[in-house]
Amino acid sequence: MLLPIVSYPAPSLREKSEPVGEINAEIKKLASDMLETMYAAPGVGLAAPQVGRNIRMIVLDPAPASEPRKPMVLINPELELLGESIVSEAEGCLSVPLNYRASVKRKERVRLKALNLQGEQIDCEMDGFAAIILQHECDHLDGLLFIDHLSRLKRSLYDGKLRKQLKRQADEERKAASGT
Ligand code: ZN
């Protein structure tokens, strides 16, 4: 089932998410719906708060489009940031409107601890694209978006553009509603 994606500036994207307790049928269904929604978008990662659930679960697929799918579901993920700082170029987010993209500073490697859907403990190191997606998705669980990592100038330019767009949409909706 495709789930509606919550967009910035929705306040729920700013909440710190709660740990997942029992990995029950409802959590498994949510994971499968999140993967379906992510692939349909299309995107490479999705965090539960982006579909309106403030719980600590993310899905991702770091495989290049030319390779077979490699879906991952991670529950209660914890990251230790390792290695050098790198620039993640043209990062974007399904919850950040206008298809906005910008460069973000990330770490090149992470140590990941999480549970998979079977409740098994994962403890591994990841680098490259997977490490960047993990940092982006885990930020969502703490109420952070990639635009929070931008310079103040870049951020205010984006916010201004988005405000204009939202105002234009509201004006159009008002016009449509009044039938003029
Ligand atoms: Zn995102």
Tab-separated table of N, CA and C and ligand atoms in Angstrom:
chain	number	residue	atom	x	y	z
A	1	MET	N	0.847	-1.187	0.000
A	1	MET	CA	0.000	0.000	0.000
A	1	MET	C	0.888	1.246	0.000
A	2	LEU	N	0.598	2.179	-0.912
A	2	LEU	CA	1.365	3.428	-0.928
A	2	LEU	C	0.901	4.329	0.205
A	3	LEU	N	1.860	4.923	0.904
A	3	LEU	CA	1.538	5.793	2.037
A	3	LEU	C	1.779	7.249	1.630
A	4	PRO	N	0.932	8.176	2.118
A	4	PRO	CA	1.191	9.592	1.836
A	4	PRO	C	2.453	10.055	2.574
A	5	ILE	N	3.258	10.870	1.899
A	5	ILE	CA	4.510	11.352	2.494
A	5	ILE	C	4.295	12.738	3.100
A	6	VAL	N	4.721	12.894	4.340
A	6	VAL	CA	4.592	14.154	5.076
A	6	VAL	C	5.667	15.126	4.576
A	7	SER	N	5.263	16.378	4.326
A	7	SER	CA	6.207	17.366	3.786
A	7	SER	C	6.574	18.437	4.799
A	8	TYR	N	7.823	18.886	4.730
A	8	TYR	CA	8.275	20.081	5.425
A	8	TYR	C	7.395	21.239	4.995
A	9	PRO	N	6.926	22.134	5.863
A	9	PRO	CA	7.291	22.305	7.275
A	9	PRO	C	6.339	21.639	8.286
A	10	ALA	N	5.855	20.439	8.061
A	10	ALA	CA	4.971	19.780	9.029
A	10	ALA	C	5.690	19.603	10.384
A	11	PRO	N	5.035	19.992	11.478
A	11	PRO	CA	5.688	19.909	12.806
A	11	PRO	C	6.081	18.476	13.186
A	12	SER	N	5.348	17.462	12.702
A	12	SER	CA	5.646	16.078	13.109
A	12	SER	C	7.022	15.625	12.617
A	13	LEU	N	7.547	16.283	11.560
A	13	LEU	CA	8.894	15.928	11.081
A	13	LEU	C	9.970	16.394	12.053
A	14	ARG	N	9.571	17.239	12.998
A	14	ARG	CA	10.516	17.827	13.951
A	14	ARG	C	10.582	17.066	15.262
A	15	GLU	N	9.714	16.050	15.414
A	15	GLU	CA	9.671	15.314	16.691
A	15	GLU	C	10.774	14.272	16.760
A	16	LYS	N	11.202	13.987	18.004
A	16	LYS	CA	12.117	12.873	18.207
A	16	LYS	C	11.260	11.613	18.273
A	17	SER	N	11.595	10.617	17.467
A	17	SER	CA	10.759	9.415	17.383
A	17	SER	C	11.044	8.438	18.521
A	18	GLU	N	10.033	7.647	18.836
A	18	GLU	CA	10.107	6.671	19.932
A	18	GLU	C	10.667	5.344	19.416
A	19	PRO	N	11.413	4.625	20.273
A	19	PRO	CA	11.891	3.300	19.860
A	19	PRO	C	10.731	2.351	19.560
A	20	VAL	N	10.974	1.419	18.635
A	20	VAL	CA	9.992	0.370	18.344
A	20	VAL	C	10.092	-0.666	19.466
A	21	GLY	N	8.939	-1.078	19.993
A	21	GLY	CA	8.923	-2.119	21.020
A	21	GLY	C	8.933	-3.485	20.365
A	22	GLU	N	7.766	-4.080	20.290
A	22	GLU	CA	7.658	-5.408	19.703
A	22	GLU	C	7.608	-5.311	18.170
A	23	ILE	N	8.337	-6.207	17.501
A	23	ILE	CA	8.270	-6.246	16.031
A	23	ILE	C	7.102	-7.158	15.652
A	24	ASN	N	5.921	-6.577	15.620
A	24	ASN	CA	4.699	-7.366	15.386
A	24	ASN	C	4.238	-7.230	13.932
A	25	ALA	N	3.081	-7.789	13.650
A	25	ALA	CA	2.561	-7.791	12.276
A	25	ALA	C	2.354	-6.371	11.760
A	26	GLU	N	1.940	-5.473	12.641
A	26	GLU	CA	1.682	-4.096	12.214
A	26	GLU	C	2.993	-3.421	11.771
A	27	ILE	N	4.069	-3.674	12.519
A	27	ILE	CA	5.384	-3.106	12.169
A	27	ILE	C	5.870	-3.705	10.837
A	28	LYS	N	5.650	-5.006	10.663
A	28	LYS	CA	6.093	-5.648	9.415
A	28	LYS	C	5.329	-5.113	8.205
A	29	LYS	N	4.020	-4.881	8.389
A	29	LYS	CA	3.199	-4.313	7.314
A	29	LYS	C	3.674	-2.893	6.997
A	30	LEU	N	3.944	-2.119	8.046
A	30	LEU	CA	4.419	-0.745	7.840
A	30	LEU	C	5.738	-0.753	7.069
A	31	ALA	N	6.646	-1.673	7.430
A	31	ALA	CA	7.944	-1.760	6.748
A	31	ALA	C	7.741	-2.047	5.265
A	32	SER	N	6.829	-2.978	4.957
A	32	SER	CA	6.627	-3.332	3.558
A	32	SER	C	5.956	-2.180	2.804
A	33	ASP	N	5.024	-1.478	3.443
A	33	ASP	CA	4.404	-0.297	2.816
A	33	ASP	C	5.426	0.824	2.612
A	34	MET	N	6.338	0.968	3.575
A	34	MET	CA	7.361	2.018	3.441
A	34	MET	C	8.296	1.710	2.269
A	35	LEU	N	8.669	0.445	2.106
A	35	LEU	CA	9.529	0.076	0.971
A	35	LEU	C	8.803	0.345	-0.344
A	36	GLU	N	7.535	-0.058	-0.413
A	36	GLU	CA	6.751	0.162	-1.628
A	36	GLU	C	6.674	1.663	-1.948
A	37	THR	N	6.416	2.470	-0.920
A	37	THR	CA	6.296	3.922	-1.081
A	37	THR	C	7.628	4.526	-1.529
A	38	MET	N	8.731	4.024	-0.933
A	38	MET	CA	10.067	4.520	-1.279
A	38	MET	C	10.389	4.226	-2.748
A	39	TYR	N	10.153	2.970	-3.187
A	39	TYR	CA	10.468	2.610	-4.577
A	39	TYR	C	9.580	3.377	-5.555
A	40	ALA	N	8.327	3.634	-5.180
A	40	ALA	CA	7.398	4.312	-6.087
A	40	ALA	C	7.757	5.784	-6.244
A	41	ALA	N	8.373	6.371	-5.212
A	41	ALA	CA	8.562	7.836	-5.189
A	41	ALA	C	9.283	8.412	-6.426
A	42	PRO	N	10.420	7.950	-6.934
A	42	PRO	CA	11.291	6.943	-6.340
A	42	PRO	C	12.307	7.595	-5.409
A	43	GLY	N	12.711	6.817	-4.396
A	43	GLY	CA	13.736	7.308	-3.479
A	43	GLY	C	14.646	6.173	-3.053
A	44	VAL	N	15.698	6.509	-2.312
A	44	VAL	CA	16.661	5.495	-1.868
A	44	VAL	C	16.572	5.242	-0.365
A	45	GLY	N	15.730	6.033	0.322
A	45	GLY	CA	15.573	5.831	1.760
A	45	GLY	C	14.300	6.499	2.234
A	46	LEU	N	13.747	5.994	3.328
A	46	LEU	CA	12.526	6.587	3.891
A	46	LEU	C	12.500	6.251	5.383
A	47	ALA	N	12.140	7.247	6.185
A	47	ALA	CA	12.070	7.051	7.631
A	47	ALA	C	10.606	7.119	8.065
A	48	ALA	N	10.240	6.365	9.102
A	48	ALA	CA	8.836	6.282	9.525
A	48	ALA	C	8.181	7.656	9.763
A	49	PRO	N	8.889	8.636	10.351
A	49	PRO	CA	8.231	9.940	10.539
A	49	PRO	C	7.777	10.575	9.221
A	50	GLN	N	8.396	10.185	8.117
A	50	GLN	CA	8.003	10.752	6.822
A	50	GLN	C	6.656	10.225	6.343
A	51	VAL	N	6.184	9.139	6.951
A	51	VAL	CA	4.843	8.638	6.613
A	51	VAL	C	3.925	8.774	7.833
A	52	GLY	N	4.271	9.736	8.696
A	52	GLY	CA	3.375	10.077	9.793
A	52	GLY	C	3.464	9.183	11.013
A	53	ARG	N	4.498	8.337	11.106
A	53	ARG	CA	4.659	7.488	12.282
A	53	ARG	C	5.958	7.863	12.986
A	54	ASN	N	5.862	8.424	14.204
A	54	ASN	CA	7.074	8.860	14.891
A	54	ASN	C	7.686	7.725	15.705
A	55	ILE	N	8.147	6.706	14.967
A	55	ILE	CA	8.841	5.571	15.573
A	55	ILE	C	10.172	5.353	14.847
A	56	ARG	N	11.103	4.675	15.557
A	56	ARG	CA	12.464	4.573	15.039
A	56	ARG	C	12.608	3.378	14.091
A	57	MET	N	12.172	3.599	12.867
A	57	MET	CA	12.324	2.576	11.821
A	57	MET	C	12.627	3.289	10.506
A	58	ILE	N	13.598	2.744	9.761
A	58	ILE	CA	13.923	3.297	8.441
A	58	ILE	C	14.020	2.166	7.423
A	59	VAL	N	13.810	2.515	6.161
A	59	VAL	CA	14.055	1.570	5.075
A	59	VAL	C	14.989	2.262	4.087
A	60	LEU	N	15.791	1.474	3.394
A	60	LEU	CA	16.680	2.045	2.388
A	60	LEU	C	17.085	0.987	1.371
A	61	ASP	N	17.602	1.480	0.250
A	61	ASP	CA	18.168	0.598	-0.759
A	61	ASP	C	19.297	1.347	-1.445
A	62	PRO	N	20.543	1.071	-1.050
A	62	PRO	CA	21.678	1.800	-1.623
A	62	PRO	C	22.151	1.252	-2.963
A	63	ALA	N	21.511	0.199	-3.494
A	63	ALA	CA	21.978	-0.403	-4.751
A	63	ALA	C	21.771	0.562	-5.915
A	64	PRO	N	22.764	0.666	-6.841
A	64	PRO	CA	22.562	1.504	-8.035
A	64	PRO	C	21.374	0.986	-8.838
A	65	ALA	N	20.717	1.910	-9.571
A	65	ALA	CA	19.487	1.563	-10.300
A	65	ALA	C	19.701	0.411	-11.274
A	66	SER	N	20.959	0.246	-11.762
A	66	SER	CA	21.243	-0.795	-12.762
A	66	SER	C	21.381	-2.178	-12.127
A	67	GLU	N	21.435	-2.227	-10.793
A	67	GLU	CA	21.639	-3.521	-10.110
A	67	GLU	C	20.353	-4.002	-9.454
A	68	PRO	N	20.289	-5.293	-9.093
A	68	PRO	CA	19.088	-5.804	-8.422
A	68	PRO	C	18.825	-5.054	-7.111
A	69	ARG	N	17.557	-4.970	-6.749
A	69	ARG	CA	17.179	-4.278	-5.519
A	69	ARG	C	17.801	-4.929	-4.292
A	70	LYS	N	18.112	-4.098	-3.297
A	70	LYS	CA	18.711	-4.598	-2.070
A	70	LYS	C	18.011	-3.904	-0.889
A	71	PRO	N	16.728	-4.217	-0.677
A	71	PRO	CA	15.979	-3.503	0.355
A	71	PRO	C	16.480	-3.827	1.759
A	72	MET	N	16.554	-2.799	2.609
A	72	MET	CA	16.937	-3.003	4.006
A	72	MET	C	15.901	-2.345	4.901
A	73	VAL	N	15.528	-3.042	5.966
A	73	VAL	CA	14.658	-2.466	6.989
A	73	VAL	C	15.457	-2.458	8.287
A	74	LEU	N	15.560	-1.299	8.934
A	74	LEU	CA	16.342	-1.187	10.168
A	74	LEU	C	15.467	-0.630	11.279
A	75	ILE	N	15.477	-1.337	12.397
A	75	ILE	CA	14.670	-0.948	13.547
A	75	ILE	C	15.579	-0.477	14.673
A	76	ASN	N	15.190	0.637	15.277
A	76	ASN	CA	15.974	1.264	16.354
A	76	ASN	C	17.457	1.410	15.978
A	77	PRO	N	17.731	1.991	14.793
A	77	PRO	CA	19.134	2.106	14.374
A	77	PRO	C	19.908	3.118	15.227
A	78	GLU	N	21.172	2.785	15.466
A	78	GLU	CA	22.082	3.721	16.143
A	78	GLU	C	23.329	3.827	15.296
A	79	LEU	N	23.808	5.056	15.106
A	79	LEU	CA	24.994	5.270	14.275
A	79	LEU	C	26.114	5.850	15.099
A	80	GLU	N	27.314	5.346	14.799
A	80	GLU	CA	28.517	5.990	15.294
A	80	GLU	C	29.197	6.543	14.048
A	81	LEU	N	29.441	7.865	14.027
A	81	LEU	CA	30.018	8.488	12.832
A	81	LEU	C	31.528	8.313	12.853
A	82	LEU	N	32.094	7.833	11.742
A	82	LEU	CA	33.519	7.508	11.683
A	82	LEU	C	34.152	8.133	10.450
A	83	GLY	N	35.484	8.223	10.489
A	83	GLY	CA	36.227	8.616	9.294
A	83	GLY	C	36.183	10.109	9.030
A	84	GLU	N	36.560	10.444	7.802
A	84	GLU	CA	36.700	11.836	7.398
A	84	GLU	C	35.342	12.451	7.070
A	85	SER	N	35.311	13.785	7.092
A	85	SER	CA	34.134	14.490	6.577
A	85	SER	C	34.166	14.449	5.056
A	86	ILE	N	33.012	14.250	4.450
A	86	ILE	CA	32.916	14.286	2.998
A	86	ILE	C	31.729	15.158	2.622
A	87	VAL	N	31.658	15.519	1.339
A	87	VAL	CA	30.513	16.301	0.869
A	87	VAL	C	29.575	15.372	0.119
A	88	SER	N	28.362	15.301	0.611
A	88	SER	CA	27.323	14.550	-0.086
A	88	SER	C	26.676	15.514	-1.069
A	89	GLU	N	26.881	15.262	-2.366
A	89	GLU	CA	26.434	16.227	-3.371
A	89	GLU	C	24.982	16.005	-3.764
A	90	ALA	N	24.293	17.109	-3.993
A	90	ALA	CA	22.915	17.072	-4.492
A	90	ALA	C	22.024	16.164	-3.658
A	91	GLU	N	22.165	16.271	-2.338
A	91	GLU	CA	21.281	15.494	-1.478
A	91	GLU	C	19.873	16.082	-1.561
A	92	GLY	N	18.882	15.212	-1.495
A	92	GLY	CA	17.491	15.652	-1.529
A	92	GLY	C	16.698	14.827	-0.541
A	93	CYS	N	15.395	15.092	-0.436
A	93	CYS	CA	14.571	14.378	0.540
A	93	CYS	C	13.132	14.359	0.049
A	94	LEU	N	12.478	13.214	0.175
A	94	LEU	CA	11.088	13.098	-0.290
A	94	LEU	C	10.155	14.017	0.500
A	95	SER	N	10.594	14.483	1.687
A	95	SER	CA	9.759	15.356	2.514
A	95	SER	C	10.092	16.837	2.324
A	96	VAL	N	11.089	17.129	1.498
A	96	VAL	CA	11.477	18.527	1.288
A	96	VAL	C	10.998	18.953	-0.101
A	97	PRO	N	9.990	19.841	-0.144
A	97	PRO	CA	9.328	20.173	-1.408
A	97	PRO	C	10.223	20.890	-2.418
A	98	LEU	N	9.706	21.017	-3.620
A	98	LEU	CA	10.315	21.696	-4.767
A	98	LEU	C	11.481	20.902	-5.333
A	99	ASN	N	11.595	19.614	-4.951
A	99	ASN	CA	12.700	18.767	-5.406
A	99	ASN	C	14.040	19.459	-5.154
A	100	TYR	N	14.129	20.135	-4.016
A	100	TYR	CA	15.329	20.906	-3.670
A	100	TYR	C	16.506	19.984	-3.392
A	101	ARG	N	17.675	20.360	-3.918
A	101	ARG	CA	18.884	19.567	-3.676
A	101	ARG	C	20.036	20.469	-3.291
A	102	ALA	N	20.887	19.977	-2.404
A	102	ALA	CA	22.029	20.779	-1.966
A	102	ALA	C	23.126	19.863	-1.438
A	103	SER	N	24.338	20.401	-1.388
A	103	SER	CA	25.462	19.646	-0.838
A	103	SER	C	25.422	19.706	0.685
A	104	VAL	N	25.712	18.560	1.315
A	104	VAL	CA	25.659	18.459	2.772
A	104	VAL	C	26.938	17.779	3.249
A	105	LYS	N	27.485	18.256	4.363
A	105	LYS	CA	28.662	17.595	4.940
A	105	LYS	C	28.226	16.352	5.700
A	106	ARG	N	28.848	15.236	5.390
A	106	ARG	CA	28.567	13.971	6.082
A	106	ARG	C	29.883	13.322	6.471
A	107	LYS	N	29.807	12.184	7.183
A	107	LYS	CA	31.008	11.401	7.463
A	107	LYS	C	31.099	10.264	6.453
A	108	GLU	N	32.322	9.856	6.149
A	108	GLU	CA	32.473	8.845	5.088
A	108	GLU	C	32.070	7.442	5.526
A	109	ARG	N	32.114	7.180	6.857
A	109	ARG	CA	31.823	5.827	7.325
A	109	ARG	C	30.949	5.900	8.567
A	110	VAL	N	30.174	4.845	8.805
A	110	VAL	CA	29.404	4.749	10.043
A	110	VAL	C	29.493	3.321	10.582
A	111	ARG	N	29.387	3.224	11.903
A	111	ARG	CA	29.129	1.914	12.485
A	111	ARG	C	27.643	1.880	12.811
A	112	LEU	N	26.965	0.862	12.299
A	112	LEU	CA	25.514	0.741	12.442
A	112	LEU	C	25.175	-0.382	13.400
A	113	LYS	N	24.337	-0.056	14.391
A	113	LYS	CA	23.732	-1.095	15.219
A	113	LYS	C	22.229	-0.946	15.087
A	114	ALA	N	21.542	-2.030	14.826
A	114	ALA	CA	20.086	-1.988	14.642
A	114	ALA	C	19.543	-3.405	14.743
A	115	LEU	N	18.231	-3.508	14.693
A	115	LEU	CA	17.588	-4.818	14.551
A	115	LEU	C	17.030	-4.907	13.146
A	116	ASN	N	17.008	-6.122	12.588
A	116	ASN	CA	16.282	-6.307	11.339
A	116	ASN	C	14.849	-6.742	11.669
A	117	LEU	N	14.057	-6.981	10.621
A	117	LEU	CA	12.630	-7.304	10.836
A	117	LEU	C	12.437	-8.623	11.582
A	118	GLN	N	13.467	-9.479	11.563
A	118	GLN	CA	13.385	-10.753	12.301
A	118	GLN	C	13.806	-10.580	13.757
A	119	GLY	N	14.163	-9.354	14.126
A	119	GLY	CA	14.578	-9.095	15.491
A	119	GLY	C	16.025	-9.465	15.758
A	120	GLU	N	16.772	-9.743	14.676
A	120	GLU	CA	18.191	-10.083	14.838
A	120	GLU	C	19.040	-8.820	14.909
A	121	GLN	N	20.095	-8.884	15.723
A	121	GLN	CA	20.976	-7.731	15.906
A	121	GLN	C	21.908	-7.575	14.703
A	122	ILE	N	21.955	-6.361	14.171
A	122	ILE	CA	22.915	-6.027	13.116
A	122	ILE	C	23.983	-5.156	13.758
A	123	ASP	N	25.233	-5.432	13.472
A	123	ASP	CA	26.335	-4.603	13.952
A	123	ASP	C	27.403	-4.629	12.862
A	124	CYS	N	27.494	-3.544	12.096
A	124	CYS	CA	28.434	-3.562	10.964
A	124	CYS	C	28.889	-2.144	10.647
A	125	GLU	N	29.921	-2.054	9.822
A	125	GLU	CA	30.363	-0.748	9.335
A	125	GLU	C	29.946	-0.600	7.881
A	126	MET	N	29.566	0.622	7.518
A	126	MET	CA	29.189	0.880	6.130
A	126	MET	C	29.861	2.157	5.684
A	127	ASP	N	30.128	2.231	4.371
A	127	ASP	CA	30.691	3.466	3.837
A	127	ASP	C	30.003	3.809	2.519
A	128	GLY	N	30.513	4.849	1.858
A	128	GLY	CA	29.970	5.251	0.556
A	128	GLY	C	28.525	5.725	0.646
A	129	PHE	N	27.768	5.423	-0.412
A	129	PHE	CA	26.397	5.912	-0.536
A	129	PHE	C	25.530	5.405	0.618
A	130	ALA	N	25.712	4.140	1.014
A	130	ALA	CA	24.901	3.576	2.098
A	130	ALA	C	25.101	4.362	3.391
A	131	ALA	N	26.340	4.760	3.673
A	131	ALA	CA	26.625	5.518	4.904
A	131	ALA	C	25.930	6.874	4.872
A	132	ILE	N	25.880	7.492	3.685
A	132	ILE	CA	25.218	8.806	3.556
A	132	ILE	C	23.707	8.657	3.769
A	133	ILE	N	23.117	7.643	3.143
A	133	ILE	CA	21.664	7.436	3.312
A	133	ILE	C	21.358	7.180	4.794
A	134	LEU	N	22.172	6.358	5.437
A	134	LEU	CA	21.929	6.055	6.854
A	134	LEU	C	21.951	7.319	7.710
A	135	GLN	N	22.921	8.203	7.450
A	135	GLN	CA	22.989	9.439	8.234
A	135	GLN	C	21.752	10.294	7.988
A	136	HIS	N	21.334	10.376	6.717
A	136	HIS	CA	20.155	11.172	6.355
A	136	HIS	C	18.895	10.612	7.036
A	137	GLU	N	18.703	9.290	6.958
A	137	GLU	CA	17.475	8.688	7.504
A	137	GLU	C	17.462	8.719	9.034
A	138	CYS	N	18.613	8.470	9.656
A	138	CYS	CA	18.644	8.498	11.125
A	138	CYS	C	18.410	9.913	11.649
A	139	ASP	N	18.845	10.943	10.879
A	139	ASP	CA	18.527	12.327	11.247
A	139	ASP	C	17.013	12.507	11.395
A	140	HIS	N	16.252	11.910	10.468
A	140	HIS	CA	14.786	12.039	10.520
A	140	HIS	C	14.246	11.557	11.867
A	141	LEU	N	14.856	10.514	12.434
A	141	LEU	CA	14.345	9.946	13.694
A	141	LEU	C	14.566	10.900	14.865
A	142	ASP	N	15.499	11.857	14.669
A	142	ASP	CA	15.743	12.860	15.709
A	142	ASP	C	15.149	14.214	15.331
A	143	GLY	N	14.263	14.216	14.335
A	143	GLY	CA	13.578	15.456	13.958
A	143	GLY	C	14.415	16.399	13.115
A	144	LEU	N	15.482	15.866	12.486
A	144	LEU	CA	16.360	16.716	11.670
A	144	LEU	C	16.174	16.430	10.182
A	145	LEU	N	16.320	17.485	9.375
A	145	LEU	CA	16.244	17.347	7.920
A	145	LEU	C	17.575	17.791	7.316
A	146	PHE	N	17.846	17.363	6.067
A	146	PHE	CA	19.152	17.726	5.493
A	146	PHE	C	19.300	19.237	5.363
A	147	ILE	N	18.188	19.950	5.209
A	147	ILE	CA	18.285	21.416	5.076
A	147	ILE	C	18.730	22.077	6.387
A	148	ASP	N	18.658	21.338	7.501
A	148	ASP	CA	19.167	21.877	8.770
A	148	ASP	C	20.693	21.946	8.777
A	149	HIS	N	21.335	21.228	7.853
A	149	HIS	CA	22.801	21.227	7.783
A	149	HIS	C	23.340	22.316	6.855
A	150	LEU	N	22.446	23.095	6.222
A	150	LEU	CA	22.910	24.108	5.260
A	150	LEU	C	23.339	25.391	5.971
A	151	SER	N	24.078	26.227	5.225
A	151	SER	CA	24.440	27.545	5.757
A	151	SER	C	23.151	28.352	5.947
A	152	ARG	N	23.234	29.372	6.813
A	152	ARG	CA	22.028	30.148	7.096
A	152	ARG	C	21.499	30.825	5.830
A	153	LEU	N	22.423	31.277	4.972
A	153	LEU	CA	22.013	31.968	3.744
A	153	LEU	C	21.248	31.013	2.815
A	154	LYS	N	21.852	29.839	2.572
A	154	LYS	CA	21.209	28.870	1.672
A	154	LYS	C	19.835	28.477	2.205
A	155	ARG	N	19.795	28.294	3.518
A	155	ARG	CA	18.549	27.868	4.137
A	155	ARG	C	17.468	28.935	3.991
A	156	SER	N	17.838	30.206	4.187
A	156	SER	CA	16.798	31.236	4.122
A	156	SER	C	16.359	31.445	2.671
A	157	LEU	N	17.260	31.231	1.710
A	157	LEU	CA	16.852	31.316	0.309
A	157	LEU	C	15.819	30.237	-0.011
A	158	TYR	N	16.095	29.021	0.501
A	158	TYR	CA	15.145	27.925	0.260
A	158	TYR	C	13.801	28.191	0.938
A	159	ASP	N	13.853	28.597	2.202
A	159	ASP	CA	12.602	28.844	2.936
A	159	ASP	C	11.764	29.930	2.247
A	160	GLY	N	12.439	30.952	1.717
A	160	GLY	CA	11.740	32.026	1.018
A	160	GLY	C	11.036	31.510	-0.232
A	161	LYS	N	11.762	30.678	-0.988
A	161	LYS	CA	11.203	30.106	-2.212
A	161	LYS	C	9.979	29.244	-1.890
A	162	LEU	N	10.120	28.440	-0.832
A	162	LEU	CA	9.020	27.541	-0.460
A	162	LEU	C	7.804	28.345	0.026
A	163	ARG	N	8.069	29.400	0.822
A	163	ARG	CA	6.952	30.222	1.308
A	163	ARG	C	6.155	30.791	0.137
A	164	LYS	N	6.885	31.290	-0.886
A	164	LYS	CA	6.216	31.844	-2.064
A	164	LYS	C	5.346	30.792	-2.741
A	165	GLN	N	5.924	29.595	-2.888
A	165	GLN	CA	5.209	28.510	-3.560
A	165	GLN	C	3.949	28.116	-2.768
A	166	LEU	N	4.069	28.033	-1.438
A	166	LEU	CA	2.919	27.643	-0.606
A	166	LEU	C	1.830	28.708	-0.672
A	167	LYS	N	2.257	29.984	-0.742
A	167	LYS	CA	1.295	31.076	-0.814
A	167	LYS	C	0.552	31.019	-2.157
A	168	ARG	N	1.313	30.750	-3.233
A	168	ARG	CA	0.712	30.646	-4.556
A	168	ARG	C	-0.338	29.524	-4.575
A	169	GLN	N	0.037	28.380	-3.969
A	169	GLN	CA	-0.899	27.252	-3.923
A	169	GLN	C	-2.161	27.611	-3.148
A	170	ALA	N	-1.986	28.287	-2.003
A	170	ALA	CA	-3.135	28.651	-1.170
A	170	ALA	C	-4.042	29.616	-1.927
A	171	ASP	N	-3.423	30.567	-2.661
A	171	ASP	CA	-4.213	31.522	-3.443
A	171	ASP	C	-5.042	30.800	-4.501
A	172	GLU	N	-4.384	29.827	-5.178
A	172	GLU	CA	-5.087	29.092	-6.226
A	172	GLU	C	-6.243	28.280	-5.645
A	173	GLU	N	-5.988	27.670	-4.472
A	173	GLU	CA	-7.052	26.876	-3.849
A	173	GLU	C	-8.227	27.761	-3.443
A	174	ARG	N	-7.892	28.943	-2.938
A	174	ARG	CA	-8.961	29.865	-2.541
A	174	ARG	C	-9.793	30.266	-3.765
A	175	LYS	N	-9.094	30.566	-4.870
A	175	LYS	CA	-9.783	30.953	-6.105
A	175	LYS	C	-10.706	29.819	-6.573
A	176	ALA	N	-10.149	28.597	-6.544
A	176	ALA	CA	-10.929	27.434	-7.009
A	176	ALA	C	-12.155	27.239	-6.115
A	177	ALA	N	-11.978	27.431	-4.818
A	177	ALA	CA	-13.073	27.207	-3.870
A	177	ALA	C	-14.172	28.253	-4.044
A	178	SER	N	-13.770	29.479	-4.391
A	178	SER	CA	-14.780	30.538	-4.542
A	178	SER	C	-15.385	30.510	-5.946
A	179	GLY	N	-14.875	29.658	-6.812
A	179	GLY	CA	-15.458	29.459	-8.126
A	179	GLY	C	-15.184	30.574	-9.110
A	180	THR	N	-14.142	31.368	-8.835
A	180	THR	CA	-13.810	32.424	-9.787
A	180	THR	C	-12.654	32.028	-10.666
B	1	ZN	ZN	14.686	12.568	3.972
